[in-house]
Each structure stands twice: as structure tokens, then as C-alpha cells.
Short mmCIF file of C-alpha atoms and ligand atoms in Angstrom, two decimals:
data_model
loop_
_atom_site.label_atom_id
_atom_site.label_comp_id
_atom_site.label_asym_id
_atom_site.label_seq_id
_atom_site.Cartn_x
_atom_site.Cartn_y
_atom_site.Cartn_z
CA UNK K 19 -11.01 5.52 33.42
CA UNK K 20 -8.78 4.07 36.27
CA UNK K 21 -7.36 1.99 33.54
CA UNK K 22 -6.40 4.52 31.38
CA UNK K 23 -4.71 6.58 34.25
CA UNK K 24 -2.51 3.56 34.75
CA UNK K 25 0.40 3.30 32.14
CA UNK K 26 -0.38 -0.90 31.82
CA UNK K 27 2.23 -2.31 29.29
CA UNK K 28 3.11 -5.75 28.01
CA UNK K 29 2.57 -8.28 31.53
CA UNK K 30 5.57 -9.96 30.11
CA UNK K 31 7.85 -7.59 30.24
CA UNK K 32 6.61 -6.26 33.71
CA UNK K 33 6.49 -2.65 33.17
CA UNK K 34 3.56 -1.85 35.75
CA UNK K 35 3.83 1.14 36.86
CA UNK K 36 5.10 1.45 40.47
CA UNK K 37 2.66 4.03 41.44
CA UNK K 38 -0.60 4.91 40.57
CA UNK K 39 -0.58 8.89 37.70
CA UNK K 40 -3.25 10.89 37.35
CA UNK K 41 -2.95 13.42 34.45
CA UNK K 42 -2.34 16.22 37.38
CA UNK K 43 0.53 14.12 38.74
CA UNK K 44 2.17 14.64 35.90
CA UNK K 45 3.86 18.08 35.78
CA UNK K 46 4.32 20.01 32.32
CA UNK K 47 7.61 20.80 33.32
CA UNK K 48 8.39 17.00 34.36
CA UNK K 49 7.75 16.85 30.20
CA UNK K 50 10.10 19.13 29.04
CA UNK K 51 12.87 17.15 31.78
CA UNK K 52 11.96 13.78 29.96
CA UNK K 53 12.77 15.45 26.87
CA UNK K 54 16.04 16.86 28.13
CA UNK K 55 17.31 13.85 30.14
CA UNK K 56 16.71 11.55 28.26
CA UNK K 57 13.48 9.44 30.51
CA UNK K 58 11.80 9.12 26.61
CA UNK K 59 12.39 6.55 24.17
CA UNK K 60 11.07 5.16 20.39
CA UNK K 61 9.43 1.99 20.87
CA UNK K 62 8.25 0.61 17.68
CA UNK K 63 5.26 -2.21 16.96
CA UNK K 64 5.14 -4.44 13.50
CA UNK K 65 2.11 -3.87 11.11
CA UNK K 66 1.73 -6.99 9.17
CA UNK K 67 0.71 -7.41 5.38
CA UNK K 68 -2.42 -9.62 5.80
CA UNK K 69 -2.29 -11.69 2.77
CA UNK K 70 1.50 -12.57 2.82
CA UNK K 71 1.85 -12.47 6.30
CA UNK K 72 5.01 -10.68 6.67
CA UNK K 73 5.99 -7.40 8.76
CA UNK K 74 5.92 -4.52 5.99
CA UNK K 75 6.46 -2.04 8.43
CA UNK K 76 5.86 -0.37 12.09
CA UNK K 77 4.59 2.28 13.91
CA UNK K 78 7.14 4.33 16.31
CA UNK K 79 5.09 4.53 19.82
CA UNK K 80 6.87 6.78 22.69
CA UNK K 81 7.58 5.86 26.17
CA UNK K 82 7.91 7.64 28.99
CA UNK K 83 10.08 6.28 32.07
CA UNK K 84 9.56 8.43 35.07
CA UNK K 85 12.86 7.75 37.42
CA UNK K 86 9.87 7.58 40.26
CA UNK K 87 6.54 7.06 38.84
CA UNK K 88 8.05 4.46 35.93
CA UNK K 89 6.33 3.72 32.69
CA UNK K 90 3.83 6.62 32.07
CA UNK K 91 1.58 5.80 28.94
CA UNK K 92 1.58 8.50 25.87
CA UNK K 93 -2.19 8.02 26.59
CA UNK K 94 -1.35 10.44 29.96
CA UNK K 95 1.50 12.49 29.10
CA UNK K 96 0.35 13.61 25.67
CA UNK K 97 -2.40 15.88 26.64
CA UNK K 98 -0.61 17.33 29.56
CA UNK K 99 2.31 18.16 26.93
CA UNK K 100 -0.61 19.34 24.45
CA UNK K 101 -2.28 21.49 26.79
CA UNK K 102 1.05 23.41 28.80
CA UNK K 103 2.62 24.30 25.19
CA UNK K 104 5.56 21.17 25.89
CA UNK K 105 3.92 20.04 22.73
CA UNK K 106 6.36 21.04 20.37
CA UNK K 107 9.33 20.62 21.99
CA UNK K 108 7.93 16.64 21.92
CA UNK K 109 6.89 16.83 18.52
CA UNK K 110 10.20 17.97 17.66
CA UNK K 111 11.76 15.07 19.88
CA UNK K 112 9.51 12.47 18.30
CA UNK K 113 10.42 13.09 14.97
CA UNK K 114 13.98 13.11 15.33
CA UNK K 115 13.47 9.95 17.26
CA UNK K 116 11.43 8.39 14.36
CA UNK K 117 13.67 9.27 11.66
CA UNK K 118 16.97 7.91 13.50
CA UNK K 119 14.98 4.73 13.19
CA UNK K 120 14.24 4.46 9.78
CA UNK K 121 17.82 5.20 9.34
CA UNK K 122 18.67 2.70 11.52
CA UNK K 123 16.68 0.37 10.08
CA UNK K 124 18.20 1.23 6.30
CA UNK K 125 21.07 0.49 8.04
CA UNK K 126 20.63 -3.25 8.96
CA UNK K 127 19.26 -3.78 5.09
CA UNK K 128 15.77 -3.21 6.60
CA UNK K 129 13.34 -1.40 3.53
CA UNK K 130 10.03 -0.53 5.01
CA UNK K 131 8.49 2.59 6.27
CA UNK K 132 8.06 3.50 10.29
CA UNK K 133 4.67 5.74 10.58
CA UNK K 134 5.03 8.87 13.49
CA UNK K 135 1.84 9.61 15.41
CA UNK K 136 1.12 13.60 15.25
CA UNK K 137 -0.52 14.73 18.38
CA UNK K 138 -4.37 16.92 17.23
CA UNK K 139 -2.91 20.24 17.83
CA UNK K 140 0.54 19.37 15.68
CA UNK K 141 -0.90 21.40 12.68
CA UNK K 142 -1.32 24.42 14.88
CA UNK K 143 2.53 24.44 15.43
CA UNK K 144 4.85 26.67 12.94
CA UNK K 145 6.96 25.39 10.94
CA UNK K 146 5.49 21.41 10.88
CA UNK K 147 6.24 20.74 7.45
CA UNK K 148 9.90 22.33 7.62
CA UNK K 149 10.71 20.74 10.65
CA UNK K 150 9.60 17.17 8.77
CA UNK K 151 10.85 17.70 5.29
CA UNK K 152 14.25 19.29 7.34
CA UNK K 153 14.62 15.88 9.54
CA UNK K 154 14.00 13.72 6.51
CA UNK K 155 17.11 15.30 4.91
CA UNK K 156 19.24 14.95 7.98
CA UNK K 157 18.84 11.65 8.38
CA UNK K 158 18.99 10.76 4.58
CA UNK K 159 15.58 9.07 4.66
CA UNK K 160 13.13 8.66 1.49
CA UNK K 161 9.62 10.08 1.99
CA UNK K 162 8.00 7.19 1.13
CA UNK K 163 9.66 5.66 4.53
CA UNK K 164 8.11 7.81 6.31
CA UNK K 165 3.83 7.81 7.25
CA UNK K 166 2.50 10.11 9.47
CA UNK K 167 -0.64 9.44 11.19
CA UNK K 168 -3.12 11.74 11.85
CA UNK K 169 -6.08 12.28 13.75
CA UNK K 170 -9.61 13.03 12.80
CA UNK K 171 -9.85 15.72 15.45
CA UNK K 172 -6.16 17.32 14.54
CA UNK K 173 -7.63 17.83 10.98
CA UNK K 174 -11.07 19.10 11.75
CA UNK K 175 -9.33 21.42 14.55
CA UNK K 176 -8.25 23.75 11.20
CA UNK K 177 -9.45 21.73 8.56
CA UNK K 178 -7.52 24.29 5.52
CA UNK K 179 -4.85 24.59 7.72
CA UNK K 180 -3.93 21.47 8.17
CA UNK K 181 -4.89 19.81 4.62
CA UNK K 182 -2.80 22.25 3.24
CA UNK K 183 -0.15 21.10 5.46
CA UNK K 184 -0.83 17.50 4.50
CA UNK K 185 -0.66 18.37 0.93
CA UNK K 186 2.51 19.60 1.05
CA UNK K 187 3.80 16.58 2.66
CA UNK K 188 1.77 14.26 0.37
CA UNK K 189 3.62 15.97 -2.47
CA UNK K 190 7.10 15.80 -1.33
CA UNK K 191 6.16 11.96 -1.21
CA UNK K 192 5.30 11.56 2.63
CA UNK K 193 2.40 9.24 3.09
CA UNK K 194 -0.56 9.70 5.62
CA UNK K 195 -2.46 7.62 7.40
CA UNK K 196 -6.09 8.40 9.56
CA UNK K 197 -5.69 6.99 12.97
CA UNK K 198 -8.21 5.86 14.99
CA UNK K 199 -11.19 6.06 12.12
CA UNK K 200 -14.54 6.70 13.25
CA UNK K 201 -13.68 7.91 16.79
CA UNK K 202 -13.52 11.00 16.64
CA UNK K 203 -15.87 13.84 15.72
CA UNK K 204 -15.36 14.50 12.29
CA UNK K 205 -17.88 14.09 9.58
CA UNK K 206 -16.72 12.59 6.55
CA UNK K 207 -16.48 15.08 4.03
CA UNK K 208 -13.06 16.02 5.18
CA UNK K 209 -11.95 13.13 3.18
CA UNK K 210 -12.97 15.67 0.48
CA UNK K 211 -10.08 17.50 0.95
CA UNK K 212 -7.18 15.51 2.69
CA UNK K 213 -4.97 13.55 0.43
CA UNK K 214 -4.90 10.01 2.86
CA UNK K 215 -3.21 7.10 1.76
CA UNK K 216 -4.51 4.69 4.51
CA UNK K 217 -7.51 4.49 7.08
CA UNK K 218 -6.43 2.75 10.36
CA UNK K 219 -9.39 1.17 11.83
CA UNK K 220 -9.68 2.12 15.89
CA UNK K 221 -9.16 -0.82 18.13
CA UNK K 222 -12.68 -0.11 19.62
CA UNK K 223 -14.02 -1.33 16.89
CA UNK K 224 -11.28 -4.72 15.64
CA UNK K 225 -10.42 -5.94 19.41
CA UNK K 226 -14.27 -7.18 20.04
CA UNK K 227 -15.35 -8.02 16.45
CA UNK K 228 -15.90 -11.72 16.23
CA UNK K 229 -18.36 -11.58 19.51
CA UNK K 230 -20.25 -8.72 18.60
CA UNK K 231 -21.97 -8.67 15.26
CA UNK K 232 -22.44 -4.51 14.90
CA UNK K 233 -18.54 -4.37 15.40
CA UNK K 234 -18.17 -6.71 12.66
CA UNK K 235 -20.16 -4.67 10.11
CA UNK K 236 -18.78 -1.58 10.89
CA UNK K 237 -15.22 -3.25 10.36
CA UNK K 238 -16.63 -4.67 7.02
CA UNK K 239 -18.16 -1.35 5.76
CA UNK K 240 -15.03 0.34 6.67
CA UNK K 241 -13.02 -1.74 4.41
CA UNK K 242 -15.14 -1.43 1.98
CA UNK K 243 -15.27 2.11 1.80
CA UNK K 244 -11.81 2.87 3.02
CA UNK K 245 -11.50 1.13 -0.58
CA UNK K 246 -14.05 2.89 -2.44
CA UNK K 247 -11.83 6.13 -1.55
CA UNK K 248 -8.62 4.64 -3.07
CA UNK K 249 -7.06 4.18 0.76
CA UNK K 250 -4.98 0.86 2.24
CA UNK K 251 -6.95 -0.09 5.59
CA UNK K 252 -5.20 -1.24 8.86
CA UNK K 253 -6.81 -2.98 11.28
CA UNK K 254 -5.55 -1.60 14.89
CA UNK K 255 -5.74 -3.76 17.74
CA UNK K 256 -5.73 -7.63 16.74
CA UNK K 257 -5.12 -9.09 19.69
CA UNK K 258 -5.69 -13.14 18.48
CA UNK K 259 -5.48 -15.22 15.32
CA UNK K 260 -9.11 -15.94 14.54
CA UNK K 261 -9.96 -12.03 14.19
CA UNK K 262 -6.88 -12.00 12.19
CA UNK K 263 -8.07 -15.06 9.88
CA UNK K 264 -11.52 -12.72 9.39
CA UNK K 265 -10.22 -9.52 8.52
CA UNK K 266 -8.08 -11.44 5.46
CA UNK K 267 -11.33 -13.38 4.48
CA UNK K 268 -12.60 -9.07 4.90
CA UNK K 269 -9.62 -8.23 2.42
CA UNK K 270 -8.12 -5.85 4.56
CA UNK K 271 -4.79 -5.08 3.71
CA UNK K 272 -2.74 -4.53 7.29
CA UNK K 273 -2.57 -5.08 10.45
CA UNK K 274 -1.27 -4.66 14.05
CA UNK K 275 -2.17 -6.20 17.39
CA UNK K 276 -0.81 -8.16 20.09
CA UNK K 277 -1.79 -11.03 18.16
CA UNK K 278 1.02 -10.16 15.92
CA UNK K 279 3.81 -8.41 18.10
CA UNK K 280 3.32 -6.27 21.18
CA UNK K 281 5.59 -2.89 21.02
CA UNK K 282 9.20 -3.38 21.83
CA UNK K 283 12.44 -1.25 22.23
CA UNK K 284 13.27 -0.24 18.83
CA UNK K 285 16.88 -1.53 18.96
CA UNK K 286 15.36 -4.71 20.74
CA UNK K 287 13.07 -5.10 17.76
CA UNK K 288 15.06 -4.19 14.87
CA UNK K 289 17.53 -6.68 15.85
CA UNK K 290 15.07 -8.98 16.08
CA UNK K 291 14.02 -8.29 12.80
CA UNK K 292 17.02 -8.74 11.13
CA UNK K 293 17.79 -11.98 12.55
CA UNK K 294 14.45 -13.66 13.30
CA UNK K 295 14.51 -16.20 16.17
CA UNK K 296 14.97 -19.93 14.68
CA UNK K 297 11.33 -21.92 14.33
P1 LIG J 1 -2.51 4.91 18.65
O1 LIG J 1 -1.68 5.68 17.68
O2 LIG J 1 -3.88 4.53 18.23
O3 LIG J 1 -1.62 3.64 19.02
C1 LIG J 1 -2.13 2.36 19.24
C2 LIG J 1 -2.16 2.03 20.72
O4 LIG J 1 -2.74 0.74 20.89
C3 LIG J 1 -0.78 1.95 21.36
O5 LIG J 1 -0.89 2.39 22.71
C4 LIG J 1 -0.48 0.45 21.31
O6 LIG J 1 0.46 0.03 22.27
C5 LIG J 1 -1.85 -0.11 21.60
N1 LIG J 1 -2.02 -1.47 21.06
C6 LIG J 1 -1.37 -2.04 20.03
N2 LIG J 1 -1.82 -3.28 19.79
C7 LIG J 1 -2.82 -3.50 20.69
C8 LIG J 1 -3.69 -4.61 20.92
O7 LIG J 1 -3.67 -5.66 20.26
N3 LIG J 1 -4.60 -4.45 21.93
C9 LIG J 1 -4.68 -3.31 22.68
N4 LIG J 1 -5.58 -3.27 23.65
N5 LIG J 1 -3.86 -2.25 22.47
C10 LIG J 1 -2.95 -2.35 21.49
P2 LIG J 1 0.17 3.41 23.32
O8 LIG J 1 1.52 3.06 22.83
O9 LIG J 1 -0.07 3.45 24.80
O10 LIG J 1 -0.22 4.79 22.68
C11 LIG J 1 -1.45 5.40 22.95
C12 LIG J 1 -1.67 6.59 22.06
O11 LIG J 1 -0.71 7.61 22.37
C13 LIG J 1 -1.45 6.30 20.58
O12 LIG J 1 -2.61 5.71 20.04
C14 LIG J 1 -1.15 7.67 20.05
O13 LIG J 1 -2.35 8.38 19.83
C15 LIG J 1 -0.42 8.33 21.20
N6 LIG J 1 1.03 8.28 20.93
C16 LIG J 1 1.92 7.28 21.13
N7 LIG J 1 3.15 7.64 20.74
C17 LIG J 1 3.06 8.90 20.26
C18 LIG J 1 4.00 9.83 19.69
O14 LIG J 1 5.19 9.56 19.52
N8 LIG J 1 3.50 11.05 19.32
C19 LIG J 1 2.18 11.38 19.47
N9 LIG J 1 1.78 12.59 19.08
N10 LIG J 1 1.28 10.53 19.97
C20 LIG J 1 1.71 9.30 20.37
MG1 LIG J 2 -1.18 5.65 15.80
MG1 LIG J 3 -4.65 4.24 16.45
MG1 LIG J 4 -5.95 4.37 19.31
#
């Protein structure tokens, strides 16, 4: 809990935060300030194609930095944002922020899609699929570069609602992808209804999987059915090579982990991307 509470990020890079943040340090209206000054930013991590081994795309991941408190995780900020109404203005921030990288990316002769977390109560919002379809035209970006990941809990909040939602999206040629499978408290027959592209297996579950055998089959059965439905499978949370080397030999398609690159500035990363560093 007191883990969680503290935005931790990369030990390399150093951004501890100065002061301990409880979810009641952080003001609503401190939200809506971030949004206006500017304290957010896009960072963006690599998802790797498992059998070629290259980067076939990323997912954008926000970050928060507080002038006092310093890096606050989306972890914290998120629900206080989701439950003070700040929501949307983020949402609306996030997606612009998303799409300028794609665009950016197209830019430096980068093809592949960036995928845009939407928080559980997104669906709730008017005007969701506008706003997306709207920002894809602005910034000139295919559909198919962009893949929105969802939540089993935003869907089963109003499951008609927001399949229907999905479905429009799906249709204009947006991809989606179920975050963090098999956390949350949905029962499967959702799946029923929601046009998904791609399961993304929780971390929970992939981090610990070669040293604990019930992880492991869960991971397996998950592929396996993730298949069965038609849907790519990402592994979240790979964090060293030998549980990388095991969820090929599992045939599942992506993944992302620290094993393969930690999040990083989008600039920082794109750059990098474009010019990978000699050896
Ligand atoms: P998520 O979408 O499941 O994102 C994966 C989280 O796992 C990220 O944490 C990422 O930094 C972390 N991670 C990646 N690889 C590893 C690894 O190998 N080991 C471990 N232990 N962790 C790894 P982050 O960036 O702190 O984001 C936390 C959550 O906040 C995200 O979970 C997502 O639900 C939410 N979030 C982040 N950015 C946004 C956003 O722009 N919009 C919305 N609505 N939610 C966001
Ligand atoms: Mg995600
Ligand atoms: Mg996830
Ligand atoms: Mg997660």
C-alpha cells in the first residue's frame, strides 16, 4: 500500500519522489493546474513482437511532475481526477497528447501504433467517440495507429454503453485492447459483446511466473484462450529475459517489461528509436 502511495520510477533515472503523497495530498484542483500549466507529460514504453524481437509499437503512459511533491504516479492521480469530475478535462489532455505522438512518430518515418489508456469511468463521459475520431483527424493519424486500452471494470461499469462505444470505434478502424486481464471483476461473457483485438495479460500474473507454477498456468491458459477468441495477447510486466524466452516458447505474441525498455520521455524515446544506439 505504502508502495503504491509512492510515485517509484525508473532508479536510474532518479525520479523518487521528494516527498511522501497520499491520494488526499493530492488536490482535484492541483489536477486541473497540471493540465493547464503544463506539470503533465506523454511518456511512452516499447511493446516488443516476441518472435522477431523488434519494437512494433508502445503504450503512451502519463506523468505527473508536481513543482513540490515531484513525480506523482498515474496510479495516485487518476482516481483523484476520476472521482472530483477532473476526469475529462485529462482524458481530453491525454488524447491530444497521444495523438501528437503518433504524429510525431509518422514524422521521423516511424509506422507503428501508440495504444492510450482510458481511465473505467471514460465511457460515462459525452462525447468519447467524437472527441477520439475528432483528434484522429486533427492530427492526420490512421485508426489503425491508434489502440485504446480498456479496462474490465470501465466496460462492466455500463456494459451496452460502452460496447456500443467500442463498436463504433472498432468500425472506424480503431483497435482495442483489455488491460490488465483477469484483475478485475468482470465475468467473461462480456467478451460476448465487445469487439477486442488484444488481451494484455496483468503484470500480477507475468512478473512472478517462472517461480510460481499457478502463475504460469494461468499465463498459459490465457494465451490459449485469448487465442481461441481471435485476440493478439501481450504479456505486461516482463521484467527479465528468461520469462521472456518462456512466454515465446508460450506463443504469445507481445510484450512489454523492464526487461525490454522501461518508459521514457516520448521525444527521448522516439529519437532513440530512430537512431538506435550503436552495438
Ligand atoms: P497499465 O496501463 O497497466 O500500465 C502498466 C504499468 O506498469 C505502468 O505503470 C508501467 O510503468 C508499469 N510497468 C511497465 N513495465 C513494468 C515491469 O516490467 N515491471 C513493473 N513492476 N511495472 C512495469 P504507470 O506508468 O505507473 O501507470 C499505472 C497505471 O496508470 C496504468 O496501468 C494505467 O492504468 C494508468 N495510466 C497511466 N497513464 C494513463 C493515461 O494516460 N490515462 C489513463 N486513463 N490511465 C493511465
Ligand atoms: Mg495500459
Ligand atoms: Mg496494464
Ligand atoms: Mg496494470
Amino acid at each position: 500500500e505504502q508502495a503504491m502511495l509512492q510515485a517509484r520510477y525508473e532508479p536510474d533515472r532518479m525520479l523518487v519522489c521528494k516527498t511522501r503523497i497520499t491520494p488526499m495530498g493530492v488536490d482535484p484542483a492541483d489536477v486541473m493546474t497540471a493540465i493547464n500549466e503544463g506539470q503533465l507529460s506523454m511518456w511512452l514504453q516499447p511493446i516488443l513482437d516476441v518472435r522477431r524481437r523488434n519494437i512494433v509499437g508502445a503504450e503512451a503512459l502519463a506523468r505527473w511532475e508536481h513543482p513540490e511533491k515531484g513525480f506523482v504516479s498515474p496510479g495516485v492521480f487518476i482516481p483523484v481526477a476520476e472521482g472530483s469530475g477532473m476526469i475529462s478535462h485529462f482524458t481530453r489532455w491525454s488524447i491530444n497528447a497521444c495523438l501528437q505522438q503518433v504524429s510525431e512518430a509518422r514524422k521521423l518515418g516511424l509506422d507503428f501504433p501508440i495504444a492510450l489508456n482510458l481511465s473505467a469511468t471514460a465511457f460515462a463521459e459525452r462525447g468519447l467517440v467524437e472527441q477520439l475520431l475528432g483528434g484522429l483527424k486533427l492530427w492526420d493519424v490512421a485508426p489503425r495507429d491508434l489502440v485504446l486500452e480498456v479496462t474490465e471494470t470501465a466496460i462492466v461499469a455500463d456494459v451496452r454503453r460502452g460496447a456500443n462505444q467500442l463498436r463504433q470505434l472498432n468500425a472506424a478502424g480503431v483497435r482495442v485492447s483489455i488491460d490488465d486481464f483477469g484483475v478485475g471483476n468482470a465475468s467473461v461473457s462480456y467478451l460476448k459483446e465487445f469487439p477486442a483485438t488484444e488481451m494484455k495479460i496483468d503484470q500480477s500474473f507475468v512478473t512472478g511466473m517462472l517461480g510460481d507454477l499457478r502463475s504460469l498456468q494461468i499465463v498459459k491458459a490465457m494465451i490459449v484462450f485469448a487465442h481461441q477468441m481471435g485476440m493478439r495477447v501481450v504479456a505486461e510486466g516482463v521484467e527479465d529475459d528468461a520469462t521472456l524466452e518462456a512466454l515465446g516458447d508460450l506463443n504469445c505474441n507481445l510484450a512489454q517489461g523492464w526487461a525490454i525498455g522501461k518508459p521514457k520521455p516520448a521525444a527521448e524515446f522516439l529519437a532513440e528509436l530512430k537512431a538506435p544506439a550503436p552495438g
